[in-house]
Tab-separated table of C-alpha atoms in Angstrom:
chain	number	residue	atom	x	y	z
A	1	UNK	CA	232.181	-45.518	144.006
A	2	UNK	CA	230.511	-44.385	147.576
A	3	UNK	CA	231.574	-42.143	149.541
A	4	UNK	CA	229.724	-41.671	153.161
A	5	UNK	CA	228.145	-38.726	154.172
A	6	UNK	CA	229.808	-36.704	157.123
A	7	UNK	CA	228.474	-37.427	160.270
A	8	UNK	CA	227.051	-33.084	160.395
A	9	UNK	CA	225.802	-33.764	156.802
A	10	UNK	CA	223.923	-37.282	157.545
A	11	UNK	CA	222.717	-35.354	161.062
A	12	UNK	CA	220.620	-33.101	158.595
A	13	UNK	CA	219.882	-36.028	156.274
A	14	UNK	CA	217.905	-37.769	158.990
A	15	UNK	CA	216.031	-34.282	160.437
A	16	UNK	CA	213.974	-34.489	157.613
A	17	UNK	CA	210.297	-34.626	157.760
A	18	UNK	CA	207.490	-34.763	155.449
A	19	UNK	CA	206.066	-31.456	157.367
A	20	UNK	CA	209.277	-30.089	157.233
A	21	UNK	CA	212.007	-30.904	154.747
A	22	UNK	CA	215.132	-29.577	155.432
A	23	UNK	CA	215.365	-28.246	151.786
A	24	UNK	CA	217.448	-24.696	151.398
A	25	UNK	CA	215.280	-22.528	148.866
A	26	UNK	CA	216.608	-19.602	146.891
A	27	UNK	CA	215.210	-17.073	144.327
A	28	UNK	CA	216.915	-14.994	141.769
A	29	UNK	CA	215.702	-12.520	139.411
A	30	UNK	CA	216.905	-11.593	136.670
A	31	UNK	CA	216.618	-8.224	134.337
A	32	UNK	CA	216.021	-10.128	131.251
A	33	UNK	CA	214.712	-13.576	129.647
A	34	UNK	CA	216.893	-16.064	130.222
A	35	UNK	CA	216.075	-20.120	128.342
A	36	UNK	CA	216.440	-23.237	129.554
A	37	UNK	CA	218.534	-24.810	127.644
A	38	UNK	CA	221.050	-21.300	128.436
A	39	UNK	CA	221.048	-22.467	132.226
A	40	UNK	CA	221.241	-26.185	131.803
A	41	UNK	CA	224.305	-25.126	129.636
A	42	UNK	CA	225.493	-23.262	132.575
A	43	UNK	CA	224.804	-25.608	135.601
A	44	UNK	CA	226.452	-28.231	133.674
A	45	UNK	CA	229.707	-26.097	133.443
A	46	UNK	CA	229.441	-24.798	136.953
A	47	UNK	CA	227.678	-26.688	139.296
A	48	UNK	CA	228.172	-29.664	137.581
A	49	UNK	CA	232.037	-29.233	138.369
A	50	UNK	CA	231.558	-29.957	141.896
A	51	UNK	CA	230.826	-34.168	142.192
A	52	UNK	CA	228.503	-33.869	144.757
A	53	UNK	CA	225.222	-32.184	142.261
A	54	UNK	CA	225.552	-35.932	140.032
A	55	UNK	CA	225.104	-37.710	142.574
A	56	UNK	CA	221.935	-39.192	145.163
A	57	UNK	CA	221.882	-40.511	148.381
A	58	UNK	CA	221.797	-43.910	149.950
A	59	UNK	CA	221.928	-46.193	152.787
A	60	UNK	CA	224.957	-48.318	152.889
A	61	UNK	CA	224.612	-52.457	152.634
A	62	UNK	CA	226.176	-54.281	156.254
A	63	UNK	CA	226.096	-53.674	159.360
A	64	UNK	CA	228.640	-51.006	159.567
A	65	UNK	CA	226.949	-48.936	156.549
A	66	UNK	CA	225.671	-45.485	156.779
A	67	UNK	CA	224.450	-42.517	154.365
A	68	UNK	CA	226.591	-42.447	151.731
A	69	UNK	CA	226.569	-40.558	148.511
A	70	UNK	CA	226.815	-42.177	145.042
A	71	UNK	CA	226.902	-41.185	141.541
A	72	UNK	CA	223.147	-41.218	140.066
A	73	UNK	CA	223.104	-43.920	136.752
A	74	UNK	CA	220.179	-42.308	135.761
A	75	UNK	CA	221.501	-38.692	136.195
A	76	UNK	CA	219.870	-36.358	133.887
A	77	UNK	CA	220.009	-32.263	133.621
A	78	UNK	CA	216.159	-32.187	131.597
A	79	UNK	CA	214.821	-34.044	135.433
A	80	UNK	CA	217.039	-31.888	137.249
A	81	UNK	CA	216.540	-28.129	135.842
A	82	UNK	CA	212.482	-27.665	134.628
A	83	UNK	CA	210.419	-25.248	133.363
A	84	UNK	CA	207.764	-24.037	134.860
A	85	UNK	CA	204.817	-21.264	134.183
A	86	UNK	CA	203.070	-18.571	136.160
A	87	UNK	CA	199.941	-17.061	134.651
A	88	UNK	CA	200.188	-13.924	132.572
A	89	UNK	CA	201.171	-10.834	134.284
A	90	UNK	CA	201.795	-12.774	137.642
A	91	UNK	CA	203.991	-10.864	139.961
A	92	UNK	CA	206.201	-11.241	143.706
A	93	UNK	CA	202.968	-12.578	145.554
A	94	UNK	CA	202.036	-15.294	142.504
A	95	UNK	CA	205.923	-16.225	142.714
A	96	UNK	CA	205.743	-16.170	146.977
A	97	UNK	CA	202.429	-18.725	146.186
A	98	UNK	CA	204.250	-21.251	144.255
A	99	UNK	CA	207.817	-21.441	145.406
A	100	UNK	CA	205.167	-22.015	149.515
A	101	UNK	CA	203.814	-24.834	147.218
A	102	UNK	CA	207.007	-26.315	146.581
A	103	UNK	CA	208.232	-26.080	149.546
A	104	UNK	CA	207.136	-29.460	151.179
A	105	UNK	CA	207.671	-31.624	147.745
A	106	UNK	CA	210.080	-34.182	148.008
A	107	UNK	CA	212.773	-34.541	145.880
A	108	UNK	CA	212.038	-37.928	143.515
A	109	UNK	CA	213.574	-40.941	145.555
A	110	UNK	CA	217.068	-42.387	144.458
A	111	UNK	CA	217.881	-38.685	142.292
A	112	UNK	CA	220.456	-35.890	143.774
A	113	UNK	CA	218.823	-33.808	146.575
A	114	UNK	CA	218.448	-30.824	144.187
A	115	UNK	CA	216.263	-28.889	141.799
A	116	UNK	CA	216.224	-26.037	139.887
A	117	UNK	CA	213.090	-24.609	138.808
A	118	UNK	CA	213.245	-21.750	135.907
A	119	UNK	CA	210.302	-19.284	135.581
A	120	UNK	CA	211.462	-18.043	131.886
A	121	UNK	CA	208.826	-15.086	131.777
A	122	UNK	CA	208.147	-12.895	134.983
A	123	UNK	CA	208.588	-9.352	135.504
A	124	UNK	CA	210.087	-8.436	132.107
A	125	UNK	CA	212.981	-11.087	133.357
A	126	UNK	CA	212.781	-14.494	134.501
A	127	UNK	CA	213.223	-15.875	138.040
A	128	UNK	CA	215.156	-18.914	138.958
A	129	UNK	CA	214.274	-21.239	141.830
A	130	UNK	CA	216.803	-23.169	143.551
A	131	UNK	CA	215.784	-25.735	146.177
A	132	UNK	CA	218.997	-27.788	147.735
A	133	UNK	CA	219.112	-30.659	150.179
A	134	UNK	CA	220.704	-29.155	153.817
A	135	UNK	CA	222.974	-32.002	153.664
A	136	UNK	CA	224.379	-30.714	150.455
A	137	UNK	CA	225.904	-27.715	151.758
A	138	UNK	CA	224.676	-25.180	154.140
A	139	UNK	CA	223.235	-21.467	153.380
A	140	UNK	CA	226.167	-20.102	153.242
A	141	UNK	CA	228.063	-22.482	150.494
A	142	UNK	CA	225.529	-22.453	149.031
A	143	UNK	CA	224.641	-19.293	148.140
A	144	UNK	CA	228.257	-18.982	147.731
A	145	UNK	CA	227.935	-21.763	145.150
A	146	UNK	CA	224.865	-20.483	143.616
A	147	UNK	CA	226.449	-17.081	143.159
A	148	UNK	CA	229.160	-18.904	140.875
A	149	UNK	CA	226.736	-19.018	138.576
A	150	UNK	CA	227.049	-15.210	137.765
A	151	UNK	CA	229.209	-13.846	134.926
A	152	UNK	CA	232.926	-13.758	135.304
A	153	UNK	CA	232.977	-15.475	138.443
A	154	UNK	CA	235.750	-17.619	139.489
A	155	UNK	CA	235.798	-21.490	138.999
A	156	UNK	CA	234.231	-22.199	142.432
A	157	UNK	CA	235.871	-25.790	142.678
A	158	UNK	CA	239.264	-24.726	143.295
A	159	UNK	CA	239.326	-26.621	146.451
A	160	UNK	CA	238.367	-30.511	146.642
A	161	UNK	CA	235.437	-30.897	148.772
A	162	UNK	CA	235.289	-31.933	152.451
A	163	UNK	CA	233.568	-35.456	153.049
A	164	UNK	CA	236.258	-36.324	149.067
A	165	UNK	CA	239.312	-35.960	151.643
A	166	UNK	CA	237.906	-39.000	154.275
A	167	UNK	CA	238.669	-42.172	152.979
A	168	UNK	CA	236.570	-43.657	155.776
A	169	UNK	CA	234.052	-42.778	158.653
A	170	UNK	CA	236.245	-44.717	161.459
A	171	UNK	CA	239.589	-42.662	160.368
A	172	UNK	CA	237.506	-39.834	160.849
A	173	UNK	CA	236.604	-40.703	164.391
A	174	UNK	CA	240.139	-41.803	165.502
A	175	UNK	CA	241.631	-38.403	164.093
A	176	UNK	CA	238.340	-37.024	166.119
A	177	UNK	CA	239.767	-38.685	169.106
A	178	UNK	CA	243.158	-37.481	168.730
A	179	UNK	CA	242.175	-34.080	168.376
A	180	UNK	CA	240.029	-34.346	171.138
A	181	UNK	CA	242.895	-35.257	173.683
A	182	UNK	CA	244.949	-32.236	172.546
A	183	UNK	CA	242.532	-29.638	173.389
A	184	UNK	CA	241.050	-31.082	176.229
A	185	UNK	CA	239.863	-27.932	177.794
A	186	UNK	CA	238.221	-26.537	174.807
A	187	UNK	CA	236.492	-30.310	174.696
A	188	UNK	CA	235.322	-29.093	178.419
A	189	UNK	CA	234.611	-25.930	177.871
A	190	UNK	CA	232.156	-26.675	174.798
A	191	UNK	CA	230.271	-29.912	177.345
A	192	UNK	CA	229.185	-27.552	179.784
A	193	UNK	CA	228.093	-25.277	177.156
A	194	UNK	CA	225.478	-27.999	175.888
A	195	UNK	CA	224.669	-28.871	179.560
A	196	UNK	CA	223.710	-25.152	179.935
A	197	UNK	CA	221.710	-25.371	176.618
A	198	UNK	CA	220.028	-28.360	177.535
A	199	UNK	CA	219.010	-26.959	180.716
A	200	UNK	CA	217.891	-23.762	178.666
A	201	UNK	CA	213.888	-23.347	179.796
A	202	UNK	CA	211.764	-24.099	177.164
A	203	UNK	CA	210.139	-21.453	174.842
A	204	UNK	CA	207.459	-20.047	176.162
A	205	UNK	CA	204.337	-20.518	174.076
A	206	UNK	CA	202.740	-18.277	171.480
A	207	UNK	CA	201.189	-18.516	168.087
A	208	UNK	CA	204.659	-19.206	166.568
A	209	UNK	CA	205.141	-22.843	168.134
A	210	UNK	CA	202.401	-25.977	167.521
A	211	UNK	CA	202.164	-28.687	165.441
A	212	UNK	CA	202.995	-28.540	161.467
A	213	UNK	CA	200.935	-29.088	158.627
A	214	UNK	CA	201.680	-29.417	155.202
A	215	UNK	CA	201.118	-25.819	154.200
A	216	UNK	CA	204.091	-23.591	153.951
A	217	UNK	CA	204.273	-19.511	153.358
A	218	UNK	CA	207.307	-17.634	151.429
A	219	UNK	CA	207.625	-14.138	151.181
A	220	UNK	CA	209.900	-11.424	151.291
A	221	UNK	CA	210.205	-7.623	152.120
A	222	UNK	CA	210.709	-4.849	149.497
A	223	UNK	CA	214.578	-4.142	149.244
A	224	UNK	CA	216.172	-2.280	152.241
A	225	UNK	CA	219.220	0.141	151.540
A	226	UNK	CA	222.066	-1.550	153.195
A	227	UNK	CA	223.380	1.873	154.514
A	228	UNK	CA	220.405	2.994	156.231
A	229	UNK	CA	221.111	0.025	158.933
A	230	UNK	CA	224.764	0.932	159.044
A	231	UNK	CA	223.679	4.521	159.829
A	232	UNK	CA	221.658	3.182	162.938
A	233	UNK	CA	223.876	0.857	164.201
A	234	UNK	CA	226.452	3.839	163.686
A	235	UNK	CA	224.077	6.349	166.012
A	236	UNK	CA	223.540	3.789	168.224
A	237	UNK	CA	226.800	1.893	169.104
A	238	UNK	CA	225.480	-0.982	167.637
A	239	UNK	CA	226.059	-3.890	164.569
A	240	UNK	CA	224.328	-4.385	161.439
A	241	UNK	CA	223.537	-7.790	162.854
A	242	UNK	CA	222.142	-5.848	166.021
A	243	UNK	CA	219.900	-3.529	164.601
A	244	UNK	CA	218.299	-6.104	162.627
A	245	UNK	CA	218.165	-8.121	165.233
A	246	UNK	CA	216.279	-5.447	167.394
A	247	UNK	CA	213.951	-4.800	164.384
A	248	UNK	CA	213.156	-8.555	163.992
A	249	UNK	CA	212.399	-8.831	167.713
A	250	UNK	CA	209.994	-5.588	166.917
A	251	UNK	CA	208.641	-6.925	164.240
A	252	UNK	CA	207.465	-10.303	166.339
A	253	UNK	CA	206.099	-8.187	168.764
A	254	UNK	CA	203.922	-6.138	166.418
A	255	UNK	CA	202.516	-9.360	165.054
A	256	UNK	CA	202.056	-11.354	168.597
A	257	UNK	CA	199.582	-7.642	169.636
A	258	UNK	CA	198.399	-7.590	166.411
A	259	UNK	CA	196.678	-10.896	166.311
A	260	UNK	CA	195.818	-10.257	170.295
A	261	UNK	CA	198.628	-11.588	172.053
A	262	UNK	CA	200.435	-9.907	174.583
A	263	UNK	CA	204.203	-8.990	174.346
A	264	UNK	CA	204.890	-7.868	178.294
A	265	UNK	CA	208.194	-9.348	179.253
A	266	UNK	CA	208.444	-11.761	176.846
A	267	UNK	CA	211.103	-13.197	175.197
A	268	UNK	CA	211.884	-15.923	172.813
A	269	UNK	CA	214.328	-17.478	171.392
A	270	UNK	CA	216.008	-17.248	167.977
A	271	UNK	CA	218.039	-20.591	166.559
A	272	UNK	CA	221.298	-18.583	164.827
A	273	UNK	CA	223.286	-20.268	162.790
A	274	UNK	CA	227.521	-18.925	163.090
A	275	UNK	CA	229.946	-19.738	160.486
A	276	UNK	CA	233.161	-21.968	161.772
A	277	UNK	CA	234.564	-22.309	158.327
A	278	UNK	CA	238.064	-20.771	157.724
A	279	UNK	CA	238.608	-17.348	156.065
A	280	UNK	CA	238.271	-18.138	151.902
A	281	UNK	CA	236.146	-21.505	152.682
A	282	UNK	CA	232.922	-20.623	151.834
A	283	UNK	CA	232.623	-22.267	148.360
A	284	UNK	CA	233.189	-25.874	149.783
A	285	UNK	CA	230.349	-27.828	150.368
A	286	UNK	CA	229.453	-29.448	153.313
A	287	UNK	CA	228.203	-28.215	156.544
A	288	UNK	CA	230.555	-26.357	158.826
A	289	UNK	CA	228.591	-24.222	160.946
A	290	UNK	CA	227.047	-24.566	164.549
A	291	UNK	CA	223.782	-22.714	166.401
A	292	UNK	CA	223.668	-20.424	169.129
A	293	UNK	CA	220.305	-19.412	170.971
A	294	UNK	CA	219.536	-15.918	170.695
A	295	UNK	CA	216.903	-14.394	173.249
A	296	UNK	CA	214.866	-11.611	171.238
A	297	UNK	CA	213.618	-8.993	173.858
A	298	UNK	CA	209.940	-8.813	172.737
A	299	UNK	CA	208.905	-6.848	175.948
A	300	UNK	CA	210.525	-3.448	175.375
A	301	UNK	CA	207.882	-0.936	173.638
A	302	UNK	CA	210.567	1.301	172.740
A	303	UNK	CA	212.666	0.618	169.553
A	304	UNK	CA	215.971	1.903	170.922
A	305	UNK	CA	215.123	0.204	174.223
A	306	UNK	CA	214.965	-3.091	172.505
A	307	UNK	CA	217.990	-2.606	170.391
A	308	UNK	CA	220.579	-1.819	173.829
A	309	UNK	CA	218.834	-4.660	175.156
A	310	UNK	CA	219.818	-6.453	171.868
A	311	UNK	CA	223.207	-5.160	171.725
A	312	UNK	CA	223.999	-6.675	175.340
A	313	UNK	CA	222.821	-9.820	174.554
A	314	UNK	CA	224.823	-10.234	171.124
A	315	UNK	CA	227.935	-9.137	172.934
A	316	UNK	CA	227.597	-12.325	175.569
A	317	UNK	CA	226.749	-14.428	173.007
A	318	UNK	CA	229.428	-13.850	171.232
A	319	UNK	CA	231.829	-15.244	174.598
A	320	UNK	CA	230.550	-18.530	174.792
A	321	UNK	CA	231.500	-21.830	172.940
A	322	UNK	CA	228.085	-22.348	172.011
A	323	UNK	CA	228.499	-22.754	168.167
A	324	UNK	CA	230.971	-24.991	168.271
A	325	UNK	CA	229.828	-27.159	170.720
A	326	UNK	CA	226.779	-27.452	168.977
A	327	UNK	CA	228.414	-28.712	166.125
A	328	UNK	CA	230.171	-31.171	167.753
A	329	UNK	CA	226.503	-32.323	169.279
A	330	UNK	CA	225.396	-32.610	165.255
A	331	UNK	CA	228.216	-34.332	164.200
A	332	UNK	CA	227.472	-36.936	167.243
A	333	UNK	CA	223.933	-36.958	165.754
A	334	UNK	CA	225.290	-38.014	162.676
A	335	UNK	CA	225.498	-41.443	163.659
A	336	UNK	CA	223.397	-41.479	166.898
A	337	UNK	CA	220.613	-44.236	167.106
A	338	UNK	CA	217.291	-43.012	166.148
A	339	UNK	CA	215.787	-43.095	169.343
A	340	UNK	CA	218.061	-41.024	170.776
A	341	UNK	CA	218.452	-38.814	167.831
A	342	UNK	CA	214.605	-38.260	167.636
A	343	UNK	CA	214.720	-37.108	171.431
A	344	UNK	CA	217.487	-34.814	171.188
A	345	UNK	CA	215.952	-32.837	168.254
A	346	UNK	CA	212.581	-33.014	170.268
A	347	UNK	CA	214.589	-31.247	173.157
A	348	UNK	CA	216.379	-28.708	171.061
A	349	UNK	CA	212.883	-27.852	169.598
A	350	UNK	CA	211.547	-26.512	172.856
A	351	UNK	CA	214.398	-24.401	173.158
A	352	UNK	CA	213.391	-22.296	170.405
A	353	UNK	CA	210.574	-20.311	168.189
A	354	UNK	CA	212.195	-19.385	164.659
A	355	UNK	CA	215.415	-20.143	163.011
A	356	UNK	CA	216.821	-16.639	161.791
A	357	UNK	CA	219.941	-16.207	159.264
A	358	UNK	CA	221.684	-13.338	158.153
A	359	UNK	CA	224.090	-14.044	155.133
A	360	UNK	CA	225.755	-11.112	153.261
A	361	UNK	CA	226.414	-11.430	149.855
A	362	UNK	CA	227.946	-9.155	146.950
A	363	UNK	CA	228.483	-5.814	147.155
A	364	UNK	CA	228.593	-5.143	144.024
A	365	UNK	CA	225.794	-5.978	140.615
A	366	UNK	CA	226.289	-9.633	139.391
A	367	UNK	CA	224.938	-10.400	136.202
A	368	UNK	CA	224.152	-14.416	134.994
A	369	UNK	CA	224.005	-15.172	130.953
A	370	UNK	CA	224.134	-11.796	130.488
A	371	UNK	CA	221.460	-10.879	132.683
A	372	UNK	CA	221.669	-8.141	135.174
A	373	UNK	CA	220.622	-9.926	138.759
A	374	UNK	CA	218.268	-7.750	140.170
A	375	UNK	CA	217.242	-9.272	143.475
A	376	UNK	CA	218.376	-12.636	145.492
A	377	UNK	CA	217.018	-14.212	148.206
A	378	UNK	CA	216.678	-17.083	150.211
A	379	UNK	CA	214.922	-19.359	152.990
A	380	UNK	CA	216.664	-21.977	155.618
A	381	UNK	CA	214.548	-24.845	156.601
A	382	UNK	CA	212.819	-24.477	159.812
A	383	UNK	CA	214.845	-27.500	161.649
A	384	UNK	CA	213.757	-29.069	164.713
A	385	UNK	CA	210.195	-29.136	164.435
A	386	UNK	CA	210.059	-25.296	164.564
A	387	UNK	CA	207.411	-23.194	162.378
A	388	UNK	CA	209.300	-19.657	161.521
A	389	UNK	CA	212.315	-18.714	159.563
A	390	UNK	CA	213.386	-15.056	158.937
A	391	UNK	CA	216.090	-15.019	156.521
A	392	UNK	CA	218.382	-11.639	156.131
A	393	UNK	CA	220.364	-11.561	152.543
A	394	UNK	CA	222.206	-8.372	151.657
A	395	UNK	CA	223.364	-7.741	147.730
A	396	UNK	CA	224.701	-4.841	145.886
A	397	UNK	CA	224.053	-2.592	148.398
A	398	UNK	CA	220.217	-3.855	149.591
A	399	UNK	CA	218.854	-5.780	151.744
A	400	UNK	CA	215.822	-8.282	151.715
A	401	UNK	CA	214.366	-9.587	154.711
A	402	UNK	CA	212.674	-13.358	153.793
A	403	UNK	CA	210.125	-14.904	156.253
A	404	UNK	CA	209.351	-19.501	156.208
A	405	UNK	CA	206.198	-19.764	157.945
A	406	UNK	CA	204.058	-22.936	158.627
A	407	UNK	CA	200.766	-21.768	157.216
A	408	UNK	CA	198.714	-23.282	159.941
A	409	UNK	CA	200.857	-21.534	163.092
A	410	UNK	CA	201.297	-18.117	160.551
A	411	UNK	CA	199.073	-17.692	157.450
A	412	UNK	CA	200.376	-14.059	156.675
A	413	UNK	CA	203.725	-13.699	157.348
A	414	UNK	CA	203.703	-10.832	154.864
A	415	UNK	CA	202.525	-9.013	157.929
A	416	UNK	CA	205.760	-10.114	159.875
A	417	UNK	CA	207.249	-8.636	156.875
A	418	UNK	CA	205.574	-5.634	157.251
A	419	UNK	CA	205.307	-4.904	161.041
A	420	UNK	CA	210.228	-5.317	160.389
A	421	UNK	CA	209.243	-2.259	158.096
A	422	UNK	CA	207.509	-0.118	160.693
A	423	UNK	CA	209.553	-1.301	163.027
A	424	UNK	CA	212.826	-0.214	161.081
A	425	UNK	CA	211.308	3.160	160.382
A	426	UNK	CA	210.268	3.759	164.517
A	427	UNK	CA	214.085	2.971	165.097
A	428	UNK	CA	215.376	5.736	162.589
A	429	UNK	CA	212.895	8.419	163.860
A	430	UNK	CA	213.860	7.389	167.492
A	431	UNK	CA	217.559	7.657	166.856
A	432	UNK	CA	217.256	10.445	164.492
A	433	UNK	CA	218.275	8.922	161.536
A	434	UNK	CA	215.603	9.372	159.392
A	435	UNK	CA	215.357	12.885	160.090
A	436	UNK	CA	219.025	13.289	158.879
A	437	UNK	CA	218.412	11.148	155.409
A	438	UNK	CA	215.272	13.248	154.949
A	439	UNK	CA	217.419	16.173	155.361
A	440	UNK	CA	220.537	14.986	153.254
A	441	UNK	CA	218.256	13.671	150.325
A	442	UNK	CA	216.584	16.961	150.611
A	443	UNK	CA	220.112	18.471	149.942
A	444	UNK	CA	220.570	16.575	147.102
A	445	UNK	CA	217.989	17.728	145.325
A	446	UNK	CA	218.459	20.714	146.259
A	447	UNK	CA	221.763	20.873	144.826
């Protein structure tokens, strides 16, 4: 039984590259030791519920076949979930050095595009690494998915997935066609919205864009209180998104003078991925999102300069078509020949410097096999050729900022990770904030 892949799933399929696989990699650590036969038990009762984790990818016989999916014969949860040990006493940056030294492995040819990897011992806890095929699901679903894994959580397969519901690739394109004519318009509005982005200038160029080696970076930031950016976006007039948006765009600029680059009136762009799933979708697997182009304003040397400048930007954005219509272009890639498939990524790619996601999970403490969660995070794969990834996940009332880098273009992207914290804490002083937490913690304890 085959079922083919949707044309926005197979368009991520075929982006792969040895260099850069487009492989979604998460982290979660837990409070206590957790074995591996515990979390087999559980993926087999939760992820295992959803069709799509049994089963491996292939090319369709004929001339008419495509990607398709197809259960594995050989499926087996001891290849799929593994053990695997960090020396004694290792910590975040021995963690950081192996999940960067997984992240170009392929998957084994003719299994399901997936892998978790299970640290039993680190940190008093143990730390489970989850590495998932883009054309699985995208960041959102999955961390959605990955998330069912906690205690108590609801069966996460109350829907039936997407690509189950299309009998066939060619009813899919004549129902494409048909809703195509009824919203002409839209379908006019969203073409000149790719013309525009095609036209786009390229990137200009810095350290962040070259070729890619085989070397990857993962690393994350120590854990942000949530409320502290609510604050500033609440002195400033500005989002969540916004502020941490501004302090990204700081942070690059840091970096760039850092390693002797200058940051006068530069800007570059930031690949941002949008949600167009419906409200209560997020479980179902699949991709269902497009990409806007965000210009980060890496000239301003003043924090709250940067972030208006930020919050302007993010409010035109937010007018145009662009997400959707970029979708449409993916799901067109789907099934594009490869020529012209390897030329339109190759376009995009100069568009751009970094893919950047901000996802916002639970707001309140998850637990998995008993196991208080303490932190989560995740990467998205740099697509298009690109080098950088900065990855924004909020839980339980924190916030972790995760940065991808292609060793040879950024060997340190701790200090990426560092420069967001200065530039977080230049933002509060020049808004006032952090004067007013001092004050109110001071309070506190006072009282």
């Amino acid at each position: 039984m085959r079922t083919a892949l949707a044309n926005v799933d197979a368009a991520w399929f075929r982006m792969d590259e040895p260099a850069n696989p487009m492989v979604v990699t998460g982290v979660l650590i837990l409070g206590r030791p957790v074995t591996v036969t515990r979390v087999r038990g559980l993926v087999k009762e939760r992820l295992l519920r959803f069709a799509r984790f049994r089963q491996r990818v292939i090319q369709s016989p004929g001339p008419l076949g495509g990607l398709a999916w197809e259960d594995d014969p050989r499926f087996s949860l001891e290849h799929q979930v593994v053990i695997e040990r960090l020396p004694a006493g290792a910590g975040d940056v021995e963690l950081q050095e192996f999940i960067g030294a997984l992240a170009t492995r392929p998957f084994p040819e003719g299994r399901p595009p997936w892998r978790i990897h299970l640290v039993p011992r680190f940190r008093g806890g143990s730390a489970i690494i989850v590495r998932i095929h883009h054309c699985v699901a995208d960041g959102l679903a999955l961390v959605h998915v990955l998330l069912s894994l906690a205690d108590g959580a609801p069966d996460p397969t109350a829907a039936r997935l997407p690509d189950e519901l299309r009998p066939s690739r060619w009813e899919l394109v004549r129902a494409s066609v048909v809703a195509a004519r009824r919203v002409l318009p839209v379908g006019a509005e969203h073409l000149a919205a790719l013309v525009r982005l095609l036209l786009l200038s390229p990137d200009p160029p810095t350290r962040f864009k070259g070729p890619l080696g085989m070397q990857k970076r993962l690393v994350w930031s120590r854990a942000f209180r949530l409320e502290d950016f609510k604050r500033l976006g609440r002195a400033s007039g500005a989002t969540v998104n916004d502020v941490l948006m501004s302090a990204l765009a700081g942070a690059l600029r840091r970096y760039l003078l850092e390693h002797g680059s200058t940051a006068r009136a530069l800007d570059i762009r930031g690949v941002v991925p949008v949600n167009l799933r419906q409200a209560g979708d997020a479980h179902l697997l699949g991709n269902r999102f497009g990409l806007v182009f965000l210009q980060l304003p890496l000239g301003p040397g003043r924090p709250e300069a940067r972030l208006e400048e930020v919050r302007k930007r993010m409010r035109a954005l937010k007018q145009t078509p662009g997400a959707a219509a970029t979708f449409e272009l993916l799901w067109v890639l789907g099934v594009a020949p490869r020529l012209l498939f390897d030329a339109i990524i190759d376009l995009f790619a100069t568009k751009a410097t970094a893919v950047v996601t901000n996802v916002i999970g639970p707001e309140k403490p998850l637990s998995i096999l008993g196991a208080p969660l303490r932190q989560a995070m995740f990467w998205v794969p740099c697509a298009g050729h690109l080098g950088l990834g900065v990855s924004l996940l909020s839980y339980s009332g924190q916030l972790w900022v995760g940065v991808h880098s292609d060793a040879s273009l950024v060997p340190d992207p701790e200090r990426i990770v560092s420069a967001f914290e200065h530039e977080v804490d230049a933002l509060a002083a020049a808004t006032g904030v952090g004067s007013r937490a001092r004050r109110e913690r001071a309070k506190a304890v006072a009282r």
